[in-house]
mmCIF file of C-alpha atoms and ligand atoms in Angstrom:
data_model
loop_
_atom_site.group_PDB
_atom_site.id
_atom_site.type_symbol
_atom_site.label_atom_id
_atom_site.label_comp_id
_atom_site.label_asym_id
_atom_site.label_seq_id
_atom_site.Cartn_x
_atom_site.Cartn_y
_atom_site.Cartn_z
ATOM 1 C CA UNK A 1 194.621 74.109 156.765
ATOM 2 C CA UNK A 2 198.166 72.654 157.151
ATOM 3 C CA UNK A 3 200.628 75.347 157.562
ATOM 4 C CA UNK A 4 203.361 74.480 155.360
ATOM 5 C CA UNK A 5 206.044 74.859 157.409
ATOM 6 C CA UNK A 6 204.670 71.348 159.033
ATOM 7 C CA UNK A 7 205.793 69.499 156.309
ATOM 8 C CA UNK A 8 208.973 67.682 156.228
ATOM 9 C CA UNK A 9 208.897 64.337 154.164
ATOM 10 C CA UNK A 10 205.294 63.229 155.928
ATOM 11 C CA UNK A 11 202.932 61.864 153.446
ATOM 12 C CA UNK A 12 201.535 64.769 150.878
ATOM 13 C CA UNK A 13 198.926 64.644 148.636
ATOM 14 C CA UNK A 14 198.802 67.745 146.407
ATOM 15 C CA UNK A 15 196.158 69.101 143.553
ATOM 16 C CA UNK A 16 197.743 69.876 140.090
ATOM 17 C CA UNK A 17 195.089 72.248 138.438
ATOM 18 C CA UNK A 18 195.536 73.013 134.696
ATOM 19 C CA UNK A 19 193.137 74.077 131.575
ATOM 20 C CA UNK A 20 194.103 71.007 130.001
ATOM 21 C CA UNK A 21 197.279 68.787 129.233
ATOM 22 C CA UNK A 22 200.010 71.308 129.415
ATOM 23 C CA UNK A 23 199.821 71.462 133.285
ATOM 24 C CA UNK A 24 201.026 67.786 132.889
ATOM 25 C CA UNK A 25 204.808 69.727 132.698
ATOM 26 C CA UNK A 26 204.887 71.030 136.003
ATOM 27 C CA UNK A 27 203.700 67.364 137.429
ATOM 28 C CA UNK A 28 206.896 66.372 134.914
ATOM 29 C CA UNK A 29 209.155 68.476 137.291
ATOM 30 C CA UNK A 30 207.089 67.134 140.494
ATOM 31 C CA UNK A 31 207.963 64.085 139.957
ATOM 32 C CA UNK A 32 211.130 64.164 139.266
ATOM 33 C CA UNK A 33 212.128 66.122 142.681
ATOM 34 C CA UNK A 34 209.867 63.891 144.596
ATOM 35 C CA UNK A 35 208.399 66.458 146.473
ATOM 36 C CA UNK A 36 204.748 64.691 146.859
ATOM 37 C CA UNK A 37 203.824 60.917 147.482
ATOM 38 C CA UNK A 38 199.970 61.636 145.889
ATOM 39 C CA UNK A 39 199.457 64.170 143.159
ATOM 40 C CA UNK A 40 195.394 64.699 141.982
ATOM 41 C CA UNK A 41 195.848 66.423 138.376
ATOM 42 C CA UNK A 42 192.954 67.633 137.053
ATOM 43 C CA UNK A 43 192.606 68.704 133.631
ATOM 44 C CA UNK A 44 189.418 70.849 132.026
ATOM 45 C CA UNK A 45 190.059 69.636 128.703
ATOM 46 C CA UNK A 46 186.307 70.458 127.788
ATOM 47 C CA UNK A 47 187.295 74.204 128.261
ATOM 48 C CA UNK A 48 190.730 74.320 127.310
ATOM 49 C CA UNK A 49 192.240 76.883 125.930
ATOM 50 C CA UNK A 50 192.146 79.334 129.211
ATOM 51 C CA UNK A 51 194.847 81.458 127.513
ATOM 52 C CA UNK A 52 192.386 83.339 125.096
ATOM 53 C CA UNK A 53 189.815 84.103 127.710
ATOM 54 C CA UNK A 54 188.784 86.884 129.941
ATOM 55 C CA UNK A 55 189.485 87.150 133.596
ATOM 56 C CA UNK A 56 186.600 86.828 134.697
ATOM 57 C CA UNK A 57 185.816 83.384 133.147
ATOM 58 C CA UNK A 58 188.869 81.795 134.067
ATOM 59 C CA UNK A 59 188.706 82.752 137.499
ATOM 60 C CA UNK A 60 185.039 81.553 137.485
ATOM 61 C CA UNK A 61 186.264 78.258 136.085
ATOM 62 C CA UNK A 62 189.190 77.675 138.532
ATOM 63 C CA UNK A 63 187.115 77.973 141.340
ATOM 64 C CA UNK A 64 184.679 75.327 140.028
ATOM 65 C CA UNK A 65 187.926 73.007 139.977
ATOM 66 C CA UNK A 66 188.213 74.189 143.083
ATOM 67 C CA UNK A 67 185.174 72.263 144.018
ATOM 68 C CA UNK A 68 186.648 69.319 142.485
ATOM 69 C CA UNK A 69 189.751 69.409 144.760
ATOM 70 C CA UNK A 70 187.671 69.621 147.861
ATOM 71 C CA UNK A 71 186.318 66.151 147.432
ATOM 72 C CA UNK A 72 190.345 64.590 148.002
ATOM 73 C CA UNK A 73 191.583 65.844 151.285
ATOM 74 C CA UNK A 74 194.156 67.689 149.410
ATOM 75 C CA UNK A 75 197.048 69.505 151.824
ATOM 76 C CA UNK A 76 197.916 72.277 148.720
ATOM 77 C CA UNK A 77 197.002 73.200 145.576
ATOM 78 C CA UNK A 78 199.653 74.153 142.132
ATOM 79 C CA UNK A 79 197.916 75.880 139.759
ATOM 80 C CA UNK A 80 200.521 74.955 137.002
ATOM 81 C CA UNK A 81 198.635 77.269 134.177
ATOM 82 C CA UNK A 82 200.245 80.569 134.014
ATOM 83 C CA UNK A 83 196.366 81.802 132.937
ATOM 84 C CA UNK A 84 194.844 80.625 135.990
ATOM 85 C CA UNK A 85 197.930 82.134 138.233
ATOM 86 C CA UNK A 86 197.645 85.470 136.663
ATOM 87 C CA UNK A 87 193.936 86.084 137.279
ATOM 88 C CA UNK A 88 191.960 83.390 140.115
ATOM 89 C CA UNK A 89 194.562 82.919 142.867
ATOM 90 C CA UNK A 90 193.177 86.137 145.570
ATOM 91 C CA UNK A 91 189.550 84.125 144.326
ATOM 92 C CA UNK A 92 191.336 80.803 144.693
ATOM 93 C CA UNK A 93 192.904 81.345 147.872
ATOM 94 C CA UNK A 94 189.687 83.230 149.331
ATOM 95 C CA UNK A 95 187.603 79.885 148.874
ATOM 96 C CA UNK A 96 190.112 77.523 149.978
ATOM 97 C CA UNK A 97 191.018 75.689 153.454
ATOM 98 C CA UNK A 98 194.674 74.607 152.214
ATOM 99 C CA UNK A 99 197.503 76.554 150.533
ATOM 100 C CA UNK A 100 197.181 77.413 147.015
ATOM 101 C CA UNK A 101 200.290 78.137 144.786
ATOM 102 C CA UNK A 102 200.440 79.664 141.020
ATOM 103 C CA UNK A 103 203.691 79.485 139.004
ATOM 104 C CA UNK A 104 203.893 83.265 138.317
ATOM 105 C CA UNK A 105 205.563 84.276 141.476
ATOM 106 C CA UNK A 106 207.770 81.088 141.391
ATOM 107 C CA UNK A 107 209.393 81.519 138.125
ATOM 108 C CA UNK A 108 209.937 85.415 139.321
ATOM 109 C CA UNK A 109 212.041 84.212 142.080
ATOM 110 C CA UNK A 110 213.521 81.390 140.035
ATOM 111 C CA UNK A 111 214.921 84.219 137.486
ATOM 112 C CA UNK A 112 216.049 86.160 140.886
ATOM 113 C CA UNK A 113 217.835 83.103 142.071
ATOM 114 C CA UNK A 114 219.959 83.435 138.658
ATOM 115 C CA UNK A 115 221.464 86.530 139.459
ATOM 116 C CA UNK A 116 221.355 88.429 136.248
ATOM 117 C CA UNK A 117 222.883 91.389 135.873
ATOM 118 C CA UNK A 118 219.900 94.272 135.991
ATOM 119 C CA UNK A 119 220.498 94.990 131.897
ATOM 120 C CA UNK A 120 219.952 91.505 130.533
ATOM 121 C CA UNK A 121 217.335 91.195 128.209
ATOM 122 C CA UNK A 122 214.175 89.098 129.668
ATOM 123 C CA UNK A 123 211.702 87.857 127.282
ATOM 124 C CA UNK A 124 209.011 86.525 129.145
ATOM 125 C CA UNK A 125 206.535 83.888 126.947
ATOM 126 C CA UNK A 126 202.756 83.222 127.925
ATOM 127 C CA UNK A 127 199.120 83.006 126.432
ATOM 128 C CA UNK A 128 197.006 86.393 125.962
ATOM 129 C CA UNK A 129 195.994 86.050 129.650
ATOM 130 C CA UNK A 130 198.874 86.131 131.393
ATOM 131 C CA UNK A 131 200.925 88.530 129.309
ATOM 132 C CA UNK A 132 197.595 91.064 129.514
ATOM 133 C CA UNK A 133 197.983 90.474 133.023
ATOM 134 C CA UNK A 134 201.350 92.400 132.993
ATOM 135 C CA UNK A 135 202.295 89.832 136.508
ATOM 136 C CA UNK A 136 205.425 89.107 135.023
ATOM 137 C CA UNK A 137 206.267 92.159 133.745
ATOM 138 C CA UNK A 138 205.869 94.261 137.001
ATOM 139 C CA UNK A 139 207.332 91.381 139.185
ATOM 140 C CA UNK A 140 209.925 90.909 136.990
ATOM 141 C CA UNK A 141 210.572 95.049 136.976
ATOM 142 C CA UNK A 142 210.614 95.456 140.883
ATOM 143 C CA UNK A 143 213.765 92.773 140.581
ATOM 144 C CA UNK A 144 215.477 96.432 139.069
ATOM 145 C CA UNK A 145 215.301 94.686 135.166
ATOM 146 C CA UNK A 146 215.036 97.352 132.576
ATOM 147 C CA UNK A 147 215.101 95.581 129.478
ATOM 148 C CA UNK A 148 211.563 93.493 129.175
ATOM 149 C CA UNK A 149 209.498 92.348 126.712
ATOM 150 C CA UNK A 150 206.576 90.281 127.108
ATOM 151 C CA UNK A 151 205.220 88.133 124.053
ATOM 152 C CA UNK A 152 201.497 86.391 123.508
ATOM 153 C CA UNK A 153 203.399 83.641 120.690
ATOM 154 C CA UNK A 154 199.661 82.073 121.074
ATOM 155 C CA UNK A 155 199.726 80.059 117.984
ATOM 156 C CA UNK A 156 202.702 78.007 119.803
ATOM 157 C CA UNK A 157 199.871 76.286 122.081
ATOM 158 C CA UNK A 158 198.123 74.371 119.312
ATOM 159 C CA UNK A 159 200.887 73.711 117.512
ATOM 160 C CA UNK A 160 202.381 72.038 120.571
ATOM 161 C CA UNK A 161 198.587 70.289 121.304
ATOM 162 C CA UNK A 162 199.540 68.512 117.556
ATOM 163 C CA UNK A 163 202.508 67.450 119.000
ATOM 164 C CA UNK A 164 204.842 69.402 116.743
ATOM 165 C CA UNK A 165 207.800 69.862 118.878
ATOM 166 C CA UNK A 166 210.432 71.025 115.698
ATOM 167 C CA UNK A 167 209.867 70.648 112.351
ATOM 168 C CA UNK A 168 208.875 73.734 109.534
ATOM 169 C CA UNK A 169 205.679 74.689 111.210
ATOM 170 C CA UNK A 170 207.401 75.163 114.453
ATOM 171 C CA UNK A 171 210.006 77.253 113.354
ATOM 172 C CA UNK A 172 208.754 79.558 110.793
ATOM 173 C CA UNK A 173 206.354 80.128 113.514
ATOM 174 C CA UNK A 174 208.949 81.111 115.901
ATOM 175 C CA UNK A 175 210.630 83.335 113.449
ATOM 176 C CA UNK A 176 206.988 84.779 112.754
ATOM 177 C CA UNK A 177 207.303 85.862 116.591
ATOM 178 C CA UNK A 178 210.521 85.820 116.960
ATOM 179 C CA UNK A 179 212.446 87.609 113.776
ATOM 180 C CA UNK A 180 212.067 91.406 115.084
ATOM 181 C CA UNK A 181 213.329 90.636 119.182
ATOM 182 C CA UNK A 182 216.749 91.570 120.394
ATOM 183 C CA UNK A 183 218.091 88.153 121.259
ATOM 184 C CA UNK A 184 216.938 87.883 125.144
ATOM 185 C CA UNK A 185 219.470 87.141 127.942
ATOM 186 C CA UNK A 186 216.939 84.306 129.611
ATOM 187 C CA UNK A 187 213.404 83.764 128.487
ATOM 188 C CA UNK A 188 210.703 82.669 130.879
ATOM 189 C CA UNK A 189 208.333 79.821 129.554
ATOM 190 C CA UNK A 190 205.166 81.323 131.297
ATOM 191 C CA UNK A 191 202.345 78.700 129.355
ATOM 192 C CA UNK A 192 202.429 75.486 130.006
ATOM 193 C CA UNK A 193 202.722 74.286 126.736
ATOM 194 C CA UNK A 194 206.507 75.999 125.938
ATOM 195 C CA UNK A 195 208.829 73.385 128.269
ATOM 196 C CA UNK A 196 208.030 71.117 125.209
ATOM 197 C CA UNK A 197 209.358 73.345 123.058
ATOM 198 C CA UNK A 198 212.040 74.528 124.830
ATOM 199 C CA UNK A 199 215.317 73.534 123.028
ATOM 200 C CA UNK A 200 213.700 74.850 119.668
ATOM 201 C CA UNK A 201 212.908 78.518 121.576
ATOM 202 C CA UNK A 202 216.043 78.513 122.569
ATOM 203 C CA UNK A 203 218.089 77.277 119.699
ATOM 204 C CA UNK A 204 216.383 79.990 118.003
ATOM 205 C CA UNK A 205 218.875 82.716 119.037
ATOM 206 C CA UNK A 206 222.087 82.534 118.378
ATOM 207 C CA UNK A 207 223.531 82.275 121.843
ATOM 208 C CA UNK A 208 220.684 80.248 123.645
ATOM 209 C CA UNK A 209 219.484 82.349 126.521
ATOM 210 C CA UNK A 210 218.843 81.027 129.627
ATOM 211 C CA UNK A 211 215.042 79.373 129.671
ATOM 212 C CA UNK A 212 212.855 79.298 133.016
ATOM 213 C CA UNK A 213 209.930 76.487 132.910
ATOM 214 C CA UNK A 214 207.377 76.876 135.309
ATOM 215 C CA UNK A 215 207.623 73.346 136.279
ATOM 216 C CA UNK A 216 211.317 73.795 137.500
ATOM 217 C CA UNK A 217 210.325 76.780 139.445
ATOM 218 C CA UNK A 218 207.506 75.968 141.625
ATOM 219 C CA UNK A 219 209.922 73.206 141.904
ATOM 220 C CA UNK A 220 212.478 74.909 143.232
ATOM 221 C CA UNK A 221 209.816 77.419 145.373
ATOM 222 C CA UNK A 222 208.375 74.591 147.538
ATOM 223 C CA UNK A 223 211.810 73.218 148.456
ATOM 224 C CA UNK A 224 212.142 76.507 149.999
ATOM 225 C CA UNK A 225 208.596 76.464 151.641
ATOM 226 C CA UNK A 226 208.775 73.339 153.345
ATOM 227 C CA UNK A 227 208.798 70.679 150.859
ATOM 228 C CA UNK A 228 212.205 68.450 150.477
ATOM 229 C CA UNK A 229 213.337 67.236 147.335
ATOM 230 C CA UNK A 230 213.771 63.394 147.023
ATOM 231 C CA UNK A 231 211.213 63.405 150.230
ATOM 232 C CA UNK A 232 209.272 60.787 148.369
ATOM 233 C CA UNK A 233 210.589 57.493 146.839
ATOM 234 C CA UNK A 234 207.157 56.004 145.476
ATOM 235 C CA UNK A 235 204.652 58.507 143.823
ATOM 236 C CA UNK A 236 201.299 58.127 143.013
ATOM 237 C CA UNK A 237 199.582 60.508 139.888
ATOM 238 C CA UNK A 238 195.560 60.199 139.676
ATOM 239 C CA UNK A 239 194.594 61.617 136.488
ATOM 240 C CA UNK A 240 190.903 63.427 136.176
ATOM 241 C CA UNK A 241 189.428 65.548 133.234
ATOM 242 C CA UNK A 242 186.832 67.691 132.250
ATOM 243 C CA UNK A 243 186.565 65.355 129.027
ATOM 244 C CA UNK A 244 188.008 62.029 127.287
ATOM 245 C CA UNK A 245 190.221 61.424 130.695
ATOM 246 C CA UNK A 246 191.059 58.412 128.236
ATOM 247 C CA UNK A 247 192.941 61.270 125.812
ATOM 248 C CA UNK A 248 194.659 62.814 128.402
ATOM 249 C CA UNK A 249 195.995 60.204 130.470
ATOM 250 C CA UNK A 250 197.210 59.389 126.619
ATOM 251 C CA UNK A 251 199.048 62.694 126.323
ATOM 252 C CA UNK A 252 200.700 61.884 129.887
ATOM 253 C CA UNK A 253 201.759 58.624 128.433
ATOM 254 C CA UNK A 254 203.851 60.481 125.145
ATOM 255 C CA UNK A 255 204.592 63.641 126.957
ATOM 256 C CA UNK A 256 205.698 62.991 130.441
ATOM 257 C CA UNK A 257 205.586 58.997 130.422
ATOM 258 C CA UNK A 258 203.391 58.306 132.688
HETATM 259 N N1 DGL B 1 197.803 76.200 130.487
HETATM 260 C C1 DGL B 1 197.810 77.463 129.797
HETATM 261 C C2 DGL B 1 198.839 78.389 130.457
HETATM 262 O O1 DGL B 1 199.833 77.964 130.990
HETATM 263 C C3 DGL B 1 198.090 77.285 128.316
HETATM 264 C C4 DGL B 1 196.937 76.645 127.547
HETATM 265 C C5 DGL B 1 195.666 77.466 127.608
HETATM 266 O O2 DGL B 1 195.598 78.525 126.958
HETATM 267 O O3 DGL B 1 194.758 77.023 128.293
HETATM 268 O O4 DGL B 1 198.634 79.579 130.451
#
Protein backbone atom coordinates (compact mmCIF):
# COMPACT_ATOMS: atom_id res chain seq x y z
CA UNK A 1 0.00 0.00 0.00
CA UNK A 2 1.13 3.63 -0.62
CA UNK A 3 0.55 5.69 2.37
CA UNK A 4 -0.97 8.73 1.15
CA UNK A 5 0.90 11.10 2.71
CA UNK A 6 3.72 9.99 -0.05
CA UNK A 7 2.04 11.63 -2.62
CA UNK A 8 2.87 15.00 -3.80
CA UNK A 9 2.32 15.56 -7.66
CA UNK A 10 4.19 11.94 -8.53
CA UNK A 11 2.35 10.05 -11.11
CA UNK A 12 -1.24 8.61 -9.70
CA UNK A 13 -3.38 6.30 -11.09
CA UNK A 14 -6.67 6.05 -9.17
CA UNK A 15 -9.97 3.59 -9.47
CA UNK A 16 -13.36 5.45 -9.88
CA UNK A 17 -15.97 2.72 -8.78
CA UNK A 18 -19.67 3.49 -9.48
CA UNK A 19 -23.08 1.34 -10.11
CA UNK A 20 -23.23 2.84 -13.36
CA UNK A 21 -22.87 6.33 -15.18
CA UNK A 22 -23.57 8.69 -12.40
CA UNK A 23 -20.11 8.06 -10.77
CA UNK A 24 -18.92 9.74 -14.08
CA UNK A 25 -19.68 13.25 -11.80
CA UNK A 26 -17.18 12.81 -9.31
CA UNK A 27 -14.46 11.92 -12.27
CA UNK A 28 -16.19 15.48 -13.65
CA UNK A 29 -14.75 17.18 -10.46
CA UNK A 30 -11.39 14.95 -10.75
CA UNK A 31 -10.60 16.24 -13.59
CA UNK A 32 -11.10 19.44 -13.29
CA UNK A 33 -8.71 19.80 -10.03
CA UNK A 34 -6.19 17.63 -11.65
CA UNK A 35 -5.58 15.66 -8.82
CA UNK A 36 -4.71 12.23 -10.84
CA UNK A 37 -2.67 11.71 -14.16
CA UNK A 38 -4.62 8.00 -14.74
CA UNK A 39 -8.17 7.49 -13.58
CA UNK A 40 -9.67 3.55 -14.20
CA UNK A 41 -13.64 4.19 -13.97
CA UNK A 42 -15.49 1.33 -13.84
CA UNK A 43 -19.06 1.24 -14.26
CA UNK A 44 -21.56 -1.99 -13.44
CA UNK A 45 -24.08 -0.84 -15.74
CA UNK A 46 -25.44 -4.54 -15.94
CA UNK A 47 -26.47 -4.07 -12.20
CA UNK A 48 -27.20 -0.59 -11.93
CA UNK A 49 -29.42 0.74 -9.92
CA UNK A 50 -27.41 -0.01 -6.42
CA UNK A 51 -29.67 2.58 -4.74
CA UNK A 52 -32.77 0.19 -4.36
CA UNK A 53 -30.83 -2.72 -3.05
CA UNK A 54 -29.97 -4.33 0.19
CA UNK A 55 -26.70 -4.07 1.97
CA UNK A 56 -25.72 -7.00 1.66
CA UNK A 57 -25.79 -7.19 -2.20
CA UNK A 58 -24.14 -4.08 -2.80
CA UNK A 59 -21.40 -4.74 -0.62
CA UNK A 60 -21.13 -8.21 -2.28
CA UNK A 61 -21.01 -6.45 -5.63
CA UNK A 62 -18.38 -3.76 -4.74
CA UNK A 63 -16.05 -6.16 -3.70
CA UNK A 64 -16.31 -8.09 -6.99
CA UNK A 65 -15.25 -4.60 -8.61
CA UNK A 66 -12.87 -4.81 -6.28
CA UNK A 67 -11.41 -7.68 -8.13
CA UNK A 68 -11.54 -5.70 -11.17
CA UNK A 69 -9.33 -2.90 -9.72
CA UNK A 70 -6.70 -5.32 -8.64
CA UNK A 71 -5.76 -6.19 -12.16
CA UNK A 72 -4.40 -2.09 -12.73
CA UNK A 73 -1.84 -1.38 -10.11
CA UNK A 74 -4.16 1.14 -8.77
CA UNK A 75 -2.53 3.50 -5.73
CA UNK A 76 -6.44 4.37 -4.29
CA UNK A 77 -9.73 3.70 -4.83
CA UNK A 78 -13.12 6.58 -4.90
CA UNK A 79 -16.07 4.92 -4.53
CA UNK A 80 -18.08 7.91 -6.04
CA UNK A 81 -21.70 6.09 -5.34
CA UNK A 82 -23.09 7.29 -2.16
CA UNK A 83 -24.78 3.43 -2.07
CA UNK A 84 -21.59 1.74 -2.18
CA UNK A 85 -19.99 4.35 0.55
CA UNK A 86 -22.78 3.84 2.91
CA UNK A 87 -22.67 0.04 3.13
CA UNK A 88 -19.09 -1.90 1.49
CA UNK A 89 -16.25 0.42 2.55
CA UNK A 90 -15.15 -1.64 6.31
CA UNK A 91 -15.67 -4.84 3.43
CA UNK A 92 -13.90 -2.71 0.84
CA UNK A 93 -11.13 -1.58 2.82
CA UNK A 94 -10.73 -5.15 4.60
CA UNK A 95 -9.91 -6.75 1.06
CA UNK A 96 -7.82 -4.11 -0.26
CA UNK A 97 -3.85 -3.38 -0.42
CA UNK A 98 -4.36 0.50 -1.32
CA UNK A 99 -6.52 3.24 0.23
CA UNK A 100 -10.10 3.21 -0.42
CA UNK A 101 -12.27 6.43 -0.15
CA UNK A 102 -16.31 6.82 -0.21
CA UNK A 103 -17.91 10.27 -0.66
CA UNK A 104 -20.05 10.08 2.53
CA UNK A 105 -17.48 11.26 4.95
CA UNK A 106 -16.16 13.83 2.36
CA UNK A 107 -19.23 15.74 1.73
CA UNK A 108 -19.68 15.67 5.82
CA UNK A 109 -16.56 17.59 6.13
CA UNK A 110 -17.21 19.62 3.00
CA UNK A 111 -20.61 20.94 4.79
CA UNK A 112 -18.22 21.44 8.06
CA UNK A 113 -15.81 23.44 6.03
CA UNK A 114 -18.95 25.87 5.32
CA UNK A 115 -19.39 26.89 8.68
CA UNK A 116 -23.09 26.91 9.13
CA UNK A 117 -24.55 28.10 11.90
CA UNK A 118 -25.76 24.79 14.10
CA UNK A 119 -29.76 25.75 13.24
CA UNK A 120 -29.63 25.79 9.46
CA UNK A 121 -31.76 23.50 7.87
CA UNK A 122 -29.75 20.48 6.04
CA UNK A 123 -31.57 18.46 3.60
CA UNK A 124 -29.47 15.76 2.70
CA UNK A 125 -30.55 13.88 -0.94
CA UNK A 126 -29.59 10.12 -1.75
CA UNK A 127 -31.06 6.73 -3.09
CA UNK A 128 -32.97 4.28 -0.53
CA UNK A 129 -29.51 2.92 0.44
CA UNK A 130 -27.80 5.56 1.64
CA UNK A 131 -30.56 7.52 3.32
CA UNK A 132 -31.57 3.90 5.18
CA UNK A 133 -28.11 3.97 6.08
CA UNK A 134 -28.73 7.06 8.34
CA UNK A 135 -24.44 7.91 7.53
CA UNK A 136 -25.33 11.25 6.78
CA UNK A 137 -27.69 11.85 9.18
CA UNK A 138 -25.58 10.84 12.30
CA UNK A 139 -22.35 12.39 10.77
CA UNK A 140 -24.02 15.25 9.89
CA UNK A 141 -25.67 15.39 13.74
CA UNK A 142 -22.26 14.95 15.64
CA UNK A 143 -21.29 18.42 13.58
CA UNK A 144 -24.05 19.83 16.58
CA UNK A 145 -26.92 20.30 13.44
CA UNK A 146 -30.38 20.00 14.80
CA UNK A 147 -32.49 20.63 11.99
CA UNK A 148 -32.12 17.42 9.43
CA UNK A 149 -34.01 15.80 7.11
CA UNK A 150 -32.98 13.12 4.93
CA UNK A 151 -34.97 12.39 1.58
CA UNK A 152 -34.97 8.99 -0.80
CA UNK A 153 -36.33 11.51 -4.10
CA UNK A 154 -35.55 7.97 -5.95
CA UNK A 155 -37.56 8.62 -8.98
CA UNK A 156 -34.91 11.61 -9.66
CA UNK A 157 -32.28 8.77 -10.77
CA UNK A 158 -34.14 7.58 -13.87
CA UNK A 159 -35.37 10.59 -14.74
CA UNK A 160 -31.82 11.93 -14.83
CA UNK A 161 -30.65 8.32 -16.72
CA UNK A 162 -33.30 9.89 -19.65
CA UNK A 163 -31.40 12.78 -19.58
CA UNK A 164 -34.12 15.10 -18.33
CA UNK A 165 -32.20 17.72 -16.62
CA UNK A 166 -35.43 20.53 -16.40
CA UNK A 167 -38.37 20.39 -18.14
CA UNK A 168 -42.24 19.35 -16.59
CA UNK A 169 -41.26 15.90 -15.57
CA UNK A 170 -38.40 17.18 -13.60
CA UNK A 171 -40.11 19.62 -11.73
CA UNK A 172 -43.44 18.39 -10.84
CA UNK A 173 -41.31 15.65 -9.63
CA UNK A 174 -39.39 17.82 -7.40
CA UNK A 175 -42.44 19.48 -6.08
CA UNK A 176 -43.85 15.79 -5.61
CA UNK A 177 -40.76 15.55 -3.08
CA UNK A 178 -40.24 18.68 -2.47
CA UNK A 179 -43.77 20.72 -1.79
CA UNK A 180 -44.12 19.74 2.10
CA UNK A 181 -40.00 20.62 3.20
CA UNK A 182 -39.09 23.75 5.06
CA UNK A 183 -36.85 25.39 2.51
CA UNK A 184 -33.25 23.85 3.60
CA UNK A 185 -30.26 26.13 4.42
CA UNK A 186 -27.73 23.79 2.10
CA UNK A 187 -28.73 20.50 0.62
CA UNK A 188 -26.24 17.70 0.14
CA UNK A 189 -26.43 15.86 -3.33
CA UNK A 190 -25.61 12.36 -1.78
CA UNK A 191 -26.48 10.11 -5.35
CA UNK A 192 -24.59 10.51 -8.00
CA UNK A 193 -27.07 11.31 -10.32
CA UNK A 194 -28.29 14.92 -8.49
CA UNK A 195 -24.98 17.27 -9.59
CA UNK A 196 -26.91 17.10 -12.97
CA UNK A 197 -29.70 18.37 -11.58
CA UNK A 198 -28.42 20.68 -9.40
CA UNK A 199 -29.49 24.23 -10.49
CA UNK A 200 -33.17 22.85 -10.87
CA UNK A 201 -32.95 21.41 -6.92
CA UNK A 202 -31.87 24.40 -6.04
CA UNK A 203 -33.89 26.88 -7.97
CA UNK A 204 -36.62 25.06 -6.44
CA UNK A 205 -36.64 27.07 -3.17
CA UNK A 206 -37.00 30.33 -3.10
CA UNK A 207 -33.65 31.41 -1.75
CA UNK A 208 -31.34 28.64 -3.33
CA UNK A 209 -29.63 26.88 -0.48
CA UNK A 210 -26.29 26.07 -0.57
CA UNK A 211 -25.79 22.51 -2.64
CA UNK A 212 -22.82 19.99 -1.74
CA UNK A 213 -21.94 17.46 -4.79
CA UNK A 214 -20.04 14.63 -3.90
CA UNK A 215 -17.71 15.19 -6.68
CA UNK A 216 -16.58 18.65 -5.22
CA UNK A 217 -16.06 17.09 -1.91
CA UNK A 218 -13.89 14.17 -2.23
CA UNK A 219 -12.40 16.85 -4.25
CA UNK A 220 -11.73 19.02 -1.79
CA UNK A 221 -10.93 15.85 0.91
CA UNK A 222 -7.89 14.53 -1.03
CA UNK A 223 -6.31 17.99 -1.38
CA UNK A 224 -6.21 17.74 2.26
CA UNK A 225 -4.89 14.07 2.31
CA UNK A 226 -2.06 14.43 0.17
CA UNK A 227 -3.26 15.06 -3.21
CA UNK A 228 -2.53 18.73 -4.85
CA UNK A 229 -4.85 20.34 -7.01
CA UNK A 230 -3.56 21.27 -10.55
CA UNK A 231 -0.77 18.39 -9.68
CA UNK A 232 -1.52 17.00 -13.09
CA UNK A 233 -1.52 18.87 -16.47
CA UNK A 234 -2.35 15.82 -18.89
CA UNK A 235 -5.00 13.23 -17.65
CA UNK A 236 -5.77 10.05 -18.84
CA UNK A 237 -9.67 8.42 -18.17
CA UNK A 238 -9.96 4.51 -19.16
CA UNK A 239 -13.49 3.74 -19.27
CA UNK A 240 -14.70 -0.08 -18.32
CA UNK A 241 -18.32 -1.47 -17.78
CA UNK A 242 -20.23 -4.18 -16.62
CA UNK A 243 -22.24 -3.80 -20.04
CA UNK A 244 -22.41 -1.78 -23.52
CA UNK A 245 -18.94 0.10 -22.39
CA UNK A 246 -19.93 1.56 -25.95
CA UNK A 247 -23.19 3.34 -24.01
CA UNK A 248 -21.36 4.56 -21.33
CA UNK A 249 -18.34 5.97 -22.68
CA UNK A 250 -21.47 7.69 -24.74
CA UNK A 251 -22.97 9.14 -21.57
CA UNK A 252 -19.30 10.47 -20.65
CA UNK A 253 -19.26 12.07 -24.02
CA UNK A 254 -22.90 14.27 -23.29
CA UNK A 255 -22.48 14.42 -19.60
CA UNK A 256 -18.98 15.20 -18.66
CA UNK A 257 -17.39 15.58 -22.30
CA UNK A 258 -15.16 13.24 -22.39
N1 LIG B 1 -24.68 5.80 -7.89
C1 LIG B 1 -25.82 5.74 -7.01
C2 LIG B 1 -25.54 6.56 -5.75
O1 LIG B 1 -24.82 7.54 -5.77
C3 LIG B 1 -27.09 6.20 -7.71
C4 LIG B 1 -27.59 5.22 -8.77
C5 LIG B 1 -27.94 3.86 -8.20
O2 LIG B 1 -28.96 3.74 -7.50
O3 LIG B 1 -27.18 2.95 -8.47
O4 LIG B 1 -26.03 6.22 -4.71
Amino acid sequence: MKPSSSISNASTKVGVFDSGAGGLTVVKSLVAHRLFDEIIYYGDTARVPYGPKDPATITRYALEALEFFKNFDIDLLITACNSVSAHALPELRANANFPVYGVIEPGIMALKNRHLSPESRILVLGTRATIGSGRYKSGIAKLGFTNIEALAPSLLVPIVEEGLFDGPVLQSTLHHYFKDLQPPDAIILGCTHFPLIADAIGNYFPNTPLLIHSGEAIAEYLQSHGYPAQAHPEIRLEIFASENPDGLKKIAQKWINY
